[in-house]
Tab-separated table of C-alpha atoms in Angstrom:
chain	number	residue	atom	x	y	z
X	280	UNK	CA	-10.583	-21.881	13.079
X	281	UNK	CA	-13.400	-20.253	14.841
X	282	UNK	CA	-16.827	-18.739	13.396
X	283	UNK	CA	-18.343	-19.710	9.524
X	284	UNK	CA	-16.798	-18.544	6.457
X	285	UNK	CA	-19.519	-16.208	6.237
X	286	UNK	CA	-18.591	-14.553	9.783
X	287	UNK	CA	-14.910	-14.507	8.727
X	288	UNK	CA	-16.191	-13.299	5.457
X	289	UNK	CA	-19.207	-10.601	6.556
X	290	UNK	CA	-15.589	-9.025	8.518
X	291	UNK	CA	-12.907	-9.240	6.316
X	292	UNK	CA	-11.820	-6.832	3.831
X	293	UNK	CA	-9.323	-7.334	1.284
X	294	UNK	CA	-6.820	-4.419	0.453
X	295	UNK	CA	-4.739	-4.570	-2.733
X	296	UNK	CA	-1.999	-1.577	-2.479
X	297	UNK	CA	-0.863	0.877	-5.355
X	298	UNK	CA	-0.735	-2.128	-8.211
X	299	UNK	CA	-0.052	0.429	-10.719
X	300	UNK	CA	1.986	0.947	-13.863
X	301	UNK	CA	4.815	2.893	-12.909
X	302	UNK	CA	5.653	0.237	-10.182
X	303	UNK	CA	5.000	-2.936	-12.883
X	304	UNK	CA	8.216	-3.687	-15.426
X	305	UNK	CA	8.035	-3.330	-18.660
X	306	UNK	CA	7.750	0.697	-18.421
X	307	UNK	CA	7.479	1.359	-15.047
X	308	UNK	CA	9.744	4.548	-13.883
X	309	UNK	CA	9.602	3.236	-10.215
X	310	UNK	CA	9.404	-0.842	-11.606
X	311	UNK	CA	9.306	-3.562	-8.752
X	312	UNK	CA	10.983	-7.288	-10.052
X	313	UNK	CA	8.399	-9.346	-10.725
X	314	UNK	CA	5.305	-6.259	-9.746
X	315	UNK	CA	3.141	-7.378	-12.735
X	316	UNK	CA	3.211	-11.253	-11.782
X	317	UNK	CA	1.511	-11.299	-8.434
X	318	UNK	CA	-1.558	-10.192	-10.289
X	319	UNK	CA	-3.272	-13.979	-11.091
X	320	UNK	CA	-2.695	-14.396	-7.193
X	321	UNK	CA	-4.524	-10.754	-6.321
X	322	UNK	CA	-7.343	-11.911	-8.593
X	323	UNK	CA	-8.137	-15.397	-6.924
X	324	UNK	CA	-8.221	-13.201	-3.417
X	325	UNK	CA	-10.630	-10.953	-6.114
X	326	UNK	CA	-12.898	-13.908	-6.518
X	327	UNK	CA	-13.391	-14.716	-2.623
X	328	UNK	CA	-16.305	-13.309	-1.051
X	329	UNK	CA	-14.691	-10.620	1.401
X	330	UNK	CA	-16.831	-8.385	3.157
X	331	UNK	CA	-15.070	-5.173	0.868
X	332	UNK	CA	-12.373	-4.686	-1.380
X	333	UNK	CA	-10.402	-1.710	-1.735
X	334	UNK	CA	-7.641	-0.651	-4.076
X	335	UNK	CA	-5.123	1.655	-3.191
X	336	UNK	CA	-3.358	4.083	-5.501
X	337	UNK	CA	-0.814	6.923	-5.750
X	338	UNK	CA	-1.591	9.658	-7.320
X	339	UNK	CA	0.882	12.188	-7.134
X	340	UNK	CA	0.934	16.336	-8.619
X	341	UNK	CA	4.118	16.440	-10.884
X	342	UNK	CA	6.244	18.376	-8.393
X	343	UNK	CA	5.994	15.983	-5.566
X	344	UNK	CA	8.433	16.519	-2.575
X	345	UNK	CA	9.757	13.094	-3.336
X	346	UNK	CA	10.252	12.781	-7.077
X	347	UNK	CA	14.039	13.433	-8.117
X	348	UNK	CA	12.654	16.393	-10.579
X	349	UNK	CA	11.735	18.576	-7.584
X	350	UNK	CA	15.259	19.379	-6.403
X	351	UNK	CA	18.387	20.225	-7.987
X	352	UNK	CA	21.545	17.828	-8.413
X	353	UNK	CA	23.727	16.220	-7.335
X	354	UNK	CA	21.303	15.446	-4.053
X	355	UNK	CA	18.550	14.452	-5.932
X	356	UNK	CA	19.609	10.736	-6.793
X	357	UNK	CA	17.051	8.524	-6.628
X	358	UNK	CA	17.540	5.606	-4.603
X	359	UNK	CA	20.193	7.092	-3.155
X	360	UNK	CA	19.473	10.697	-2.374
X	361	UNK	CA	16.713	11.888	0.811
X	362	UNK	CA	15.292	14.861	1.354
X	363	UNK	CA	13.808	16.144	4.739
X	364	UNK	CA	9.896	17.147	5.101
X	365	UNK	CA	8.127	18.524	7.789
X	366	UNK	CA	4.898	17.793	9.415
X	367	UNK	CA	1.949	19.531	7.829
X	368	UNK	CA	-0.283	19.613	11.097
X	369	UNK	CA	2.716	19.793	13.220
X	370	UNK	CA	5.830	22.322	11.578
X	371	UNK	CA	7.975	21.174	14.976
X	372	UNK	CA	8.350	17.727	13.465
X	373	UNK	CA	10.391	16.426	10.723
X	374	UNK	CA	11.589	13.719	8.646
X	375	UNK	CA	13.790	12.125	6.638
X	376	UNK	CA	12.500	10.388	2.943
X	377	UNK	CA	14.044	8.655	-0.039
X	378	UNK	CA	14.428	10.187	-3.361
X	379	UNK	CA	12.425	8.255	-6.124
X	380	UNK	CA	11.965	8.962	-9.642
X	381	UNK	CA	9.032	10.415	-10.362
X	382	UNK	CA	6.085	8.235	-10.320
X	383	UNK	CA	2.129	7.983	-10.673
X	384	UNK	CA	1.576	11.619	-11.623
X	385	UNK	CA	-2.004	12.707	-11.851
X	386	UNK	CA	-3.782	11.735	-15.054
X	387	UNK	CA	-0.920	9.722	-16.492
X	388	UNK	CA	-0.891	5.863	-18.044
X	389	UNK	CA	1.911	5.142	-14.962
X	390	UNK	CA	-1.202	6.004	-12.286
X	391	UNK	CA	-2.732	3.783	-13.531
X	392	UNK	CA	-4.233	0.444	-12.168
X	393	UNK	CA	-2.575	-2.508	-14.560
X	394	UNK	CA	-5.034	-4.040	-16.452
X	395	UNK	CA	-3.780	-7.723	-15.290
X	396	UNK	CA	-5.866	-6.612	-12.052
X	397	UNK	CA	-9.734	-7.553	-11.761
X	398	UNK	CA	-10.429	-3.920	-11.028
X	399	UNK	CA	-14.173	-4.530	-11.610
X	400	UNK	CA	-14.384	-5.956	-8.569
X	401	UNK	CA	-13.496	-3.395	-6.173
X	402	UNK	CA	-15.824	-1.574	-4.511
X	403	UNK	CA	-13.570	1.422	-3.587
X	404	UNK	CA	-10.381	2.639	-5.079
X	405	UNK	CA	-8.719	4.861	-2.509
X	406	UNK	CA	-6.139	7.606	-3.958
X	407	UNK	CA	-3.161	8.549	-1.779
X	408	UNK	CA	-0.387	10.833	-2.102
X	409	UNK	CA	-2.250	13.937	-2.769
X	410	UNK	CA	-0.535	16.087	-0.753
X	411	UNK	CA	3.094	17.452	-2.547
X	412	UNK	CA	4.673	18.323	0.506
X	413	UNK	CA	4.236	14.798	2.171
X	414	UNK	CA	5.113	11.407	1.516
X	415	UNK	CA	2.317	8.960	2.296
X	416	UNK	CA	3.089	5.364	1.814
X	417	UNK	CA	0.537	3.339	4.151
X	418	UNK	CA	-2.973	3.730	2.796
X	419	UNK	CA	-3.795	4.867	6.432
X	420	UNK	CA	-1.781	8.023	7.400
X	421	UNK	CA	0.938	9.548	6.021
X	422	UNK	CA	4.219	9.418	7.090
X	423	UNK	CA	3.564	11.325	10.557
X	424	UNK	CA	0.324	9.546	11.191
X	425	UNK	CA	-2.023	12.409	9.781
X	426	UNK	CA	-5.186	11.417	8.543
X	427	UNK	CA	-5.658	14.491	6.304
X	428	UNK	CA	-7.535	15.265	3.489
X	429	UNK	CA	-5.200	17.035	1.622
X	430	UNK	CA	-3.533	13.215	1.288
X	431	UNK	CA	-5.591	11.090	0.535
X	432	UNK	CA	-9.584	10.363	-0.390
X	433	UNK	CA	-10.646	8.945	2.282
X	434	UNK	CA	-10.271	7.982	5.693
X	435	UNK	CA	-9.711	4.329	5.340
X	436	UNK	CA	-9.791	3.139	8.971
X	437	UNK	CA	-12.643	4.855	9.788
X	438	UNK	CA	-14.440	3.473	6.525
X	439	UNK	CA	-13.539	-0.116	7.325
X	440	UNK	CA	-14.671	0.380	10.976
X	441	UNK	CA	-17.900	1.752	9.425
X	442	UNK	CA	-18.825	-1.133	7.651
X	443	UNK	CA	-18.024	-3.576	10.536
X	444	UNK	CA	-14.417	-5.052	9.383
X	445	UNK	CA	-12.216	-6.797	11.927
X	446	UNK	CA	-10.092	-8.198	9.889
X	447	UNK	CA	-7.493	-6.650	6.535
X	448	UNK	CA	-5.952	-9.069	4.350
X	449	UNK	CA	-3.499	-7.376	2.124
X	450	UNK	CA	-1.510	-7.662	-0.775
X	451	UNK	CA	0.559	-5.793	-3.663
X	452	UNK	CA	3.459	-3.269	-4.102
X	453	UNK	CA	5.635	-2.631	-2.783
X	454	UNK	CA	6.085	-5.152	0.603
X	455	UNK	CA	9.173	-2.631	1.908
X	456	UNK	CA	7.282	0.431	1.624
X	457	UNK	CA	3.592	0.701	0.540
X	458	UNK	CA	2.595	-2.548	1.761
X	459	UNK	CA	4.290	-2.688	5.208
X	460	UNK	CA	3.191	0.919	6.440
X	461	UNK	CA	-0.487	-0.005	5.377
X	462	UNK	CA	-0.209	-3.315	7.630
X	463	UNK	CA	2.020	-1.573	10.130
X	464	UNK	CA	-0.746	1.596	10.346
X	465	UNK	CA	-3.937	-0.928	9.874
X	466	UNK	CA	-2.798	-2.934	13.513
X	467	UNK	CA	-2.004	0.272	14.932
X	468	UNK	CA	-5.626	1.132	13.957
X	469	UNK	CA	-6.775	-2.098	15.660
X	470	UNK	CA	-7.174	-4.266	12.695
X	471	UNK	CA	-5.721	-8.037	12.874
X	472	UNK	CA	-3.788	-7.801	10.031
X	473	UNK	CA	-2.776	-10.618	7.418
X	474	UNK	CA	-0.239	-9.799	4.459
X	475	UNK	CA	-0.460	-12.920	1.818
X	476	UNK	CA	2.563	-13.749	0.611
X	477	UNK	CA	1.932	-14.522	-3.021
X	478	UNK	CA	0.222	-11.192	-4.045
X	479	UNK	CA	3.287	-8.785	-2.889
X	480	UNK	CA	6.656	-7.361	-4.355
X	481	UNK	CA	9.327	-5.515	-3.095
X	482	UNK	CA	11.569	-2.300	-4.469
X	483	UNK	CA	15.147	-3.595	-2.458
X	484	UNK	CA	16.114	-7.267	-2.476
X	485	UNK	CA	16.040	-7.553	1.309
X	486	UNK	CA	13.038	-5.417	2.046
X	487	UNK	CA	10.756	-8.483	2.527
X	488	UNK	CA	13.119	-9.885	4.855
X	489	UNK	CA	13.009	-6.863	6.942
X	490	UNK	CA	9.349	-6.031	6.672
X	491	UNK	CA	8.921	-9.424	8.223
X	492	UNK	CA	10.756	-8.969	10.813
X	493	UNK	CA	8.775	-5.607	11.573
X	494	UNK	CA	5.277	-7.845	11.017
X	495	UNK	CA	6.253	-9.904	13.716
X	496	UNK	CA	7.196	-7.501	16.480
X	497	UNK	CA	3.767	-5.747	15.414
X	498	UNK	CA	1.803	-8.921	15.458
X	499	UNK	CA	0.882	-9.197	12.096
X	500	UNK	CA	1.285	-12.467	10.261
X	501	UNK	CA	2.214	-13.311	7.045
X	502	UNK	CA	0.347	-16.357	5.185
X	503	UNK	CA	-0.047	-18.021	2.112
X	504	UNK	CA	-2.564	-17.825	-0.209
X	505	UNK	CA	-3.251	-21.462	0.907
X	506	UNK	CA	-3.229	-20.742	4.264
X	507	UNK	CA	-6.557	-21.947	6.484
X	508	UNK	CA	-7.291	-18.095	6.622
X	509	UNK	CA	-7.495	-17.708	3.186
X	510	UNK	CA	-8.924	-20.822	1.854
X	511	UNK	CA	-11.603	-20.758	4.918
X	512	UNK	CA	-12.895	-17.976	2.429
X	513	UNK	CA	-13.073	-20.376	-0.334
């Protein structure tokens, strides 16, 4: 280990992805196994003294291009079914996403941030998925690497390199999806990335598996929570 905590601290930030209720069981339309019991694991990170810490969110309009209820059976099974998009910024470019049921509308309970989570101690809550005509799973970009607006709140590499961080630890739902594009787009974004092991779920039984295998060929590591670059915060 190189550097104090406080240098590993003063350039770490902490990023806890879309732990919301329509991804936690009981009543979750899009529930992950297990979503709601990685939160006493996010809330220890909560208590370390990182440098920031961000929430992520969805926070879709009720006709979202991905959400079952925007297109007509029989090809609208979620799960199942996928649906072809094309590049806001770039109409030459397409591609293809998953059907899901619809999930984290605007202004509804299942948006919301479960109230397991320490959510006093964010400093930022970043909202994603604004955009109906675009998926956006990474906290980072959307699906074709746009950073726009219409998306999402806020440019979240370009915060984090504002404010000096080096470093993303990250955690929460779901580690196929959500979770690996934010780690896959936060190393692309130069970030050495860390996902902790304890604090995520996934929506397919074999979706960690594979994310892993993605994390490596990227570089990024997974760790757990009592790893020396977690508990060097402690």
């Amino acid at each position: 280990m190189t550097g104090t905590r406080d240098d590993k601290a003063g350039t770490t930030a902490l990023l806890v992805i879309d732990m919301q209720e329509d991804f936690c069981p009981p009543n979750g339309s899009l529930a992950v196994e297990g979503g709601r019991a990685v939160a006493p694991a996010i809330n220890v990170l909560l208590s370390l003294p990182y440098a920031l810490k961000i929430a992520t969110r969805d926070s879709h309009p009720n006709d979202h291009v991905s959400f079952d209820t925007s297109h007509p059976p029989p090809n609208n099974k979620p799960f199942e079914s996928s649906v072809t998009i094309t590049n806001p910024v770039n109409p030459t470019e397409s591609k293809e996403i998953p059907i899901w049921p619809a999930h984290c509308i605007q202004s509804t309970k299942g948006a919301e941030i479960i109230p397991e989570i320490a959510t006093s101690k964010f400093d930022v809550i970043v909202t994603k998925g604004l955009d109906k005509t675009v998926e956006m799973f990474s906290a980072f970009a959307d699906v074709f690497g746009n950073k726009a607006e219409a998306a999402a709140s806020l440019d979240l590499a370009a915060f984090l390199k504002d404010h000096a961080i080096h470093r993303v630890h990250i955690v929460g739902i779901a580690g196929d999806f959500c979770v690996k594009h934010s780690a896959l787009d936060a190393s692309r974004d130069g970030f050495e990335v860390f996902v902790i092991d304890e604090g995520v779920r996934s929506v397919h039984a074999n979706g960690w598996e594979a994310a892993r295998s993605e994390f490596q060929s990227a570089g990024i590591q997974v760790v757990s929570i009592e790893d020396p670059e977690i508990t060097a915060l402690m």
